[in-house]
Amino acid sequence: MKESIQPKYYQATVTCHCGNTFVTGSTKPSITVEVCSKCHTFYTGKEKVAQARGRVEAFNKKYANFGK
């Protein structure tokens, strides 16, 4: 591969709105994100089970007679 056409590769610092930071490789020197694994409800376990249960019940109700 020609080095002159390859983008420059950085050790990028990723910063979340919650304040969490970590380092990764990227073609940009810094990255800002809105949600990370430290504050996302799915990864923190703070997702409300009632909300998930309601979505499952709505799905089952909608497709209960599908294919019969």
Short mmCIF file of N, CA, C and O in Angstrom, two decimals:
data_model
loop_
_atom_site.label_atom_id
_atom_site.label_comp_id
_atom_site.label_asym_id
_atom_site.label_seq_id
_atom_site.Cartn_x
_atom_site.Cartn_y
_atom_site.Cartn_z
N MET A 1 0.84 -1.18 0.00
CA MET A 1 0.00 0.00 0.00
C MET A 1 0.88 1.24 0.00
O MET A 1 1.94 1.24 0.63
N LYS A 2 0.43 2.26 -0.65
CA LYS A 2 1.17 3.50 -0.69
C LYS A 2 0.94 4.28 0.61
O LYS A 2 -0.19 4.51 1.02
N GLU A 3 2.01 4.66 1.26
CA GLU A 3 1.87 5.39 2.51
C GLU A 3 1.37 6.81 2.30
O GLU A 3 0.76 7.39 3.18
N SER A 4 1.62 7.38 1.14
CA SER A 4 1.23 8.77 0.91
C SER A 4 -0.29 8.95 0.82
O SER A 4 -0.78 10.05 1.04
N ILE A 5 -1.05 7.88 0.52
CA ILE A 5 -2.49 8.02 0.40
C ILE A 5 -3.25 7.53 1.63
O ILE A 5 -4.46 7.67 1.72
N GLN A 6 -2.54 6.94 2.58
CA GLN A 6 -3.18 6.43 3.79
C GLN A 6 -3.42 7.57 4.77
O GLN A 6 -2.59 8.46 4.94
N PRO A 7 -4.58 7.57 5.48
CA PRO A 7 -4.83 8.61 6.47
C PRO A 7 -3.91 8.44 7.68
O PRO A 7 -3.47 7.33 8.00
N LYS A 8 -3.63 9.53 8.36
CA LYS A 8 -2.80 9.49 9.56
C LYS A 8 -3.59 8.80 10.67
O LYS A 8 -4.78 9.04 10.85
N TYR A 9 -2.93 7.93 11.42
CA TYR A 9 -3.56 7.14 12.47
C TYR A 9 -3.15 7.68 13.83
O TYR A 9 -1.96 7.85 14.10
N TYR A 10 -4.11 7.98 14.69
CA TYR A 10 -3.86 8.58 16.01
C TYR A 10 -4.27 7.65 17.13
O TYR A 10 -5.10 6.76 16.95
N GLN A 11 -3.69 7.87 18.29
CA GLN A 11 -4.21 7.31 19.53
C GLN A 11 -5.25 8.31 20.02
O GLN A 11 -4.92 9.30 20.66
N ALA A 12 -6.50 8.09 19.68
CA ALA A 12 -7.56 9.06 19.92
C ALA A 12 -8.12 8.93 21.33
O ALA A 12 -8.28 7.83 21.85
N THR A 13 -8.43 10.07 21.93
CA THR A 13 -9.10 10.10 23.22
C THR A 13 -10.59 10.26 22.98
O THR A 13 -11.03 11.22 22.35
N VAL A 14 -11.37 9.30 23.46
CA VAL A 14 -12.83 9.35 23.32
C VAL A 14 -13.39 9.92 24.61
O VAL A 14 -13.09 9.42 25.70
N THR A 15 -14.22 10.96 24.51
CA THR A 15 -14.82 11.60 25.67
C THR A 15 -16.33 11.51 25.56
O THR A 15 -16.91 11.90 24.56
N CYS A 16 -16.96 11.01 26.62
CA CYS A 16 -18.41 10.89 26.67
C CYS A 16 -18.98 12.09 27.41
O CYS A 16 -18.29 12.74 28.20
N HIS A 17 -20.27 12.38 27.19
CA HIS A 17 -20.92 13.48 27.89
C HIS A 17 -21.01 13.23 29.40
O HIS A 17 -21.11 14.16 30.18
N CYS A 18 -20.94 11.96 29.81
CA CYS A 18 -21.00 11.65 31.25
C CYS A 18 -19.66 11.90 31.94
O CYS A 18 -19.58 11.87 33.15
N GLY A 19 -18.61 12.15 31.15
CA GLY A 19 -17.30 12.42 31.72
C GLY A 19 -16.31 11.29 31.56
O GLY A 19 -15.12 11.45 31.85
N ASN A 20 -16.76 10.14 31.15
CA ASN A 20 -15.88 8.98 30.96
C ASN A 20 -14.97 9.22 29.75
O ASN A 20 -15.40 9.74 28.73
N THR A 21 -13.70 8.84 29.88
CA THR A 21 -12.76 8.95 28.77
C THR A 21 -11.99 7.64 28.63
O THR A 21 -11.75 6.94 29.61
N PHE A 22 -11.62 7.31 27.40
CA PHE A 22 -10.77 6.16 27.13
C PHE A 22 -10.03 6.41 25.83
O PHE A 22 -10.35 7.33 25.08
N VAL A 23 -9.00 5.61 25.57
CA VAL A 23 -8.14 5.80 24.41
C VAL A 23 -8.36 4.65 23.43
O VAL A 23 -8.48 3.49 23.83
N THR A 24 -8.42 4.99 22.16
CA THR A 24 -8.56 3.99 21.10
C THR A 24 -7.84 4.49 19.86
O THR A 24 -7.37 5.62 19.83
N GLY A 25 -7.74 3.69 18.85
CA GLY A 25 -7.11 4.10 17.60
C GLY A 25 -8.14 4.66 16.64
O GLY A 25 -9.24 4.14 16.52
N SER A 26 -7.79 5.74 15.95
CA SER A 26 -8.71 6.37 15.01
C SER A 26 -7.94 7.25 14.04
O SER A 26 -6.78 7.59 14.26
N THR A 27 -8.62 7.67 12.99
CA THR A 27 -8.04 8.63 12.06
C THR A 27 -8.31 10.06 12.52
O THR A 27 -7.88 11.00 11.86
N LYS A 28 -9.01 10.23 13.63
CA LYS A 28 -9.24 11.54 14.23
C LYS A 28 -8.51 11.59 15.57
O LYS A 28 -8.50 10.60 16.31
N PRO A 29 -7.94 12.72 15.96
CA PRO A 29 -7.20 12.78 17.22
C PRO A 29 -8.07 12.76 18.46
O PRO A 29 -7.64 12.33 19.52
N SER A 30 -9.32 13.21 18.36
CA SER A 30 -10.22 13.15 19.51
C SER A 30 -11.64 12.93 19.02
O SER A 30 -12.03 13.37 17.94
N ILE A 31 -12.43 12.22 19.84
CA ILE A 31 -13.80 11.87 19.50
C ILE A 31 -14.68 12.19 20.70
O ILE A 31 -14.33 11.89 21.84
N THR A 32 -15.85 12.78 20.45
CA THR A 32 -16.82 13.05 21.50
C THR A 32 -18.08 12.25 21.19
O THR A 32 -18.59 12.30 20.08
N VAL A 33 -18.56 11.50 22.19
CA VAL A 33 -19.76 10.69 22.03
C VAL A 33 -20.80 11.09 23.06
O VAL A 33 -20.47 11.67 24.10
N GLU A 34 -22.05 10.77 22.80
CA GLU A 34 -23.13 11.09 23.72
C GLU A 34 -23.36 9.99 24.74
O GLU A 34 -23.74 10.27 25.88
N VAL A 35 -23.17 8.73 24.35
CA VAL A 35 -23.45 7.60 25.22
C VAL A 35 -22.29 6.62 25.12
O VAL A 35 -21.81 6.32 24.03
N CYS A 36 -21.84 6.12 26.28
CA CYS A 36 -20.77 5.12 26.29
C CYS A 36 -21.23 3.92 27.13
O CYS A 36 -22.34 3.90 27.65
N SER A 37 -20.38 2.93 27.28
CA SER A 37 -20.74 1.73 28.03
C SER A 37 -20.88 2.01 29.53
O SER A 37 -21.49 1.23 30.24
N LYS A 38 -20.34 3.11 30.01
CA LYS A 38 -20.46 3.45 31.43
C LYS A 38 -21.80 4.09 31.76
O LYS A 38 -22.25 4.04 32.89
N CYS A 39 -22.45 4.73 30.78
CA CYS A 39 -23.71 5.43 31.08
C CYS A 39 -24.91 4.88 30.30
O CYS A 39 -26.04 5.27 30.57
N HIS A 40 -24.71 3.95 29.35
CA HIS A 40 -25.83 3.39 28.60
C HIS A 40 -26.63 2.46 29.50
O HIS A 40 -26.08 1.63 30.21
N THR A 41 -27.95 2.58 29.47
CA THR A 41 -28.80 1.81 30.38
C THR A 41 -28.71 0.31 30.16
O THR A 41 -28.85 -0.46 31.10
N PHE A 42 -28.46 -0.13 28.94
CA PHE A 42 -28.35 -1.56 28.69
C PHE A 42 -27.13 -2.15 29.38
O PHE A 42 -27.20 -3.24 29.96
N TYR A 43 -26.00 -1.46 29.34
CA TYR A 43 -24.77 -1.98 29.93
C TYR A 43 -24.68 -1.75 31.43
O TYR A 43 -23.99 -2.49 32.12
N THR A 44 -25.36 -0.76 31.96
CA THR A 44 -25.28 -0.49 33.39
C THR A 44 -26.29 -1.30 34.18
O THR A 44 -26.20 -1.38 35.40
N GLY A 45 -27.27 -1.91 33.50
CA GLY A 45 -28.28 -2.70 34.20
C GLY A 45 -29.39 -1.85 34.78
O GLY A 45 -30.22 -2.33 35.54
N LYS A 46 -29.45 -0.58 34.45
CA LYS A 46 -30.47 0.31 34.98
C LYS A 46 -31.69 0.40 34.07
O LYS A 46 -32.58 1.20 34.30
N GLU A 47 -31.72 -0.42 33.02
CA GLU A 47 -32.86 -0.43 32.12
C GLU A 47 -34.08 -0.92 32.89
O GLU A 47 -34.02 -1.91 33.62
N LYS A 48 -35.15 -0.22 32.76
CA LYS A 48 -36.36 -0.57 33.50
C LYS A 48 -36.99 -1.81 32.87
O LYS A 48 -37.31 -1.83 31.69
N VAL A 49 -37.16 -2.83 33.69
CA VAL A 49 -37.71 -4.09 33.21
C VAL A 49 -39.15 -3.90 32.76
O VAL A 49 -39.60 -4.52 31.82
N ALA A 50 -39.86 -3.00 33.41
CA ALA A 50 -41.26 -2.76 33.05
C ALA A 50 -41.35 -2.24 31.62
O ALA A 50 -42.28 -2.61 30.88
N GLN A 51 -40.42 -1.41 31.21
CA GLN A 51 -40.44 -0.91 29.84
C GLN A 51 -40.21 -2.04 28.85
O GLN A 51 -40.90 -2.15 27.85
N ALA A 52 -39.25 -2.89 29.13
CA ALA A 52 -38.95 -4.01 28.25
C ALA A 52 -40.13 -4.98 28.21
O ALA A 52 -40.50 -5.48 27.15
N ARG A 53 -40.72 -5.24 29.36
CA ARG A 53 -41.85 -6.15 29.43
C ARG A 53 -43.02 -5.60 28.62
O ARG A 53 -43.69 -6.34 27.91
N GLY A 54 -43.26 -4.32 28.68
CA GLY A 54 -44.34 -3.71 27.92
C GLY A 54 -44.13 -3.84 26.43
O GLY A 54 -45.07 -4.07 25.68
N ARG A 55 -42.89 -3.72 25.99
CA ARG A 55 -42.59 -3.86 24.56
C ARG A 55 -42.82 -5.30 24.11
O ARG A 55 -43.33 -5.55 23.02
N VAL A 56 -42.43 -6.26 24.93
CA VAL A 56 -42.62 -7.67 24.59
C VAL A 56 -44.10 -8.00 24.54
O VAL A 56 -44.58 -8.67 23.61
N GLU A 57 -44.86 -7.53 25.51
CA GLU A 57 -46.30 -7.79 25.52
C GLU A 57 -46.99 -7.15 24.32
O GLU A 57 -47.88 -7.75 23.72
N ALA A 58 -46.58 -5.96 23.94
CA ALA A 58 -47.16 -5.30 22.78
C ALA A 58 -46.84 -6.08 21.50
O ALA A 58 -47.71 -6.24 20.64
N PHE A 59 -45.62 -6.58 21.39
CA PHE A 59 -45.23 -7.39 20.24
C PHE A 59 -46.06 -8.66 20.17
O PHE A 59 -46.60 -9.02 19.11
N ASN A 60 -46.18 -9.36 21.30
CA ASN A 60 -46.94 -10.61 21.33
C ASN A 60 -48.41 -10.37 21.01
O ASN A 60 -49.04 -11.17 20.31
N LYS A 61 -48.97 -9.29 21.50
CA LYS A 61 -50.37 -8.96 21.23
C LYS A 61 -50.57 -8.66 19.75
O LYS A 61 -51.54 -9.10 19.14
N LYS A 62 -49.64 -7.92 19.15
CA LYS A 62 -49.75 -7.53 17.76
C LYS A 62 -49.65 -8.75 16.83
O LYS A 62 -50.38 -8.84 15.84
N TYR A 63 -48.77 -9.68 17.14
CA TYR A 63 -48.52 -10.82 16.26
C TYR A 63 -49.07 -12.13 16.79
O TYR A 63 -48.67 -13.21 16.36
N ALA A 64 -50.04 -12.08 17.70
CA ALA A 64 -50.58 -13.30 18.31
C ALA A 64 -51.26 -14.20 17.28
O ALA A 64 -51.12 -15.42 17.31
N ASN A 65 -51.98 -13.61 16.35
CA ASN A 65 -52.74 -14.41 15.37
C ASN A 65 -52.06 -14.44 14.01
O ASN A 65 -52.67 -14.84 13.03
N PHE A 66 -50.83 -14.02 13.94
CA PHE A 66 -50.12 -13.98 12.67
C PHE A 66 -49.81 -15.40 12.20
O PHE A 66 -49.28 -16.21 12.94
N GLY A 67 -50.17 -15.70 10.99
CA GLY A 67 -49.87 -17.00 10.41
C GLY A 67 -50.87 -18.08 10.74
O GLY A 67 -50.66 -19.25 10.40
N LYS A 68 -51.96 -17.77 11.40
CA LYS A 68 -52.98 -18.80 11.74
C LYS A 68 -54.04 -18.84 10.70
O LYS A 68 -54.35 -17.97 10.01
#
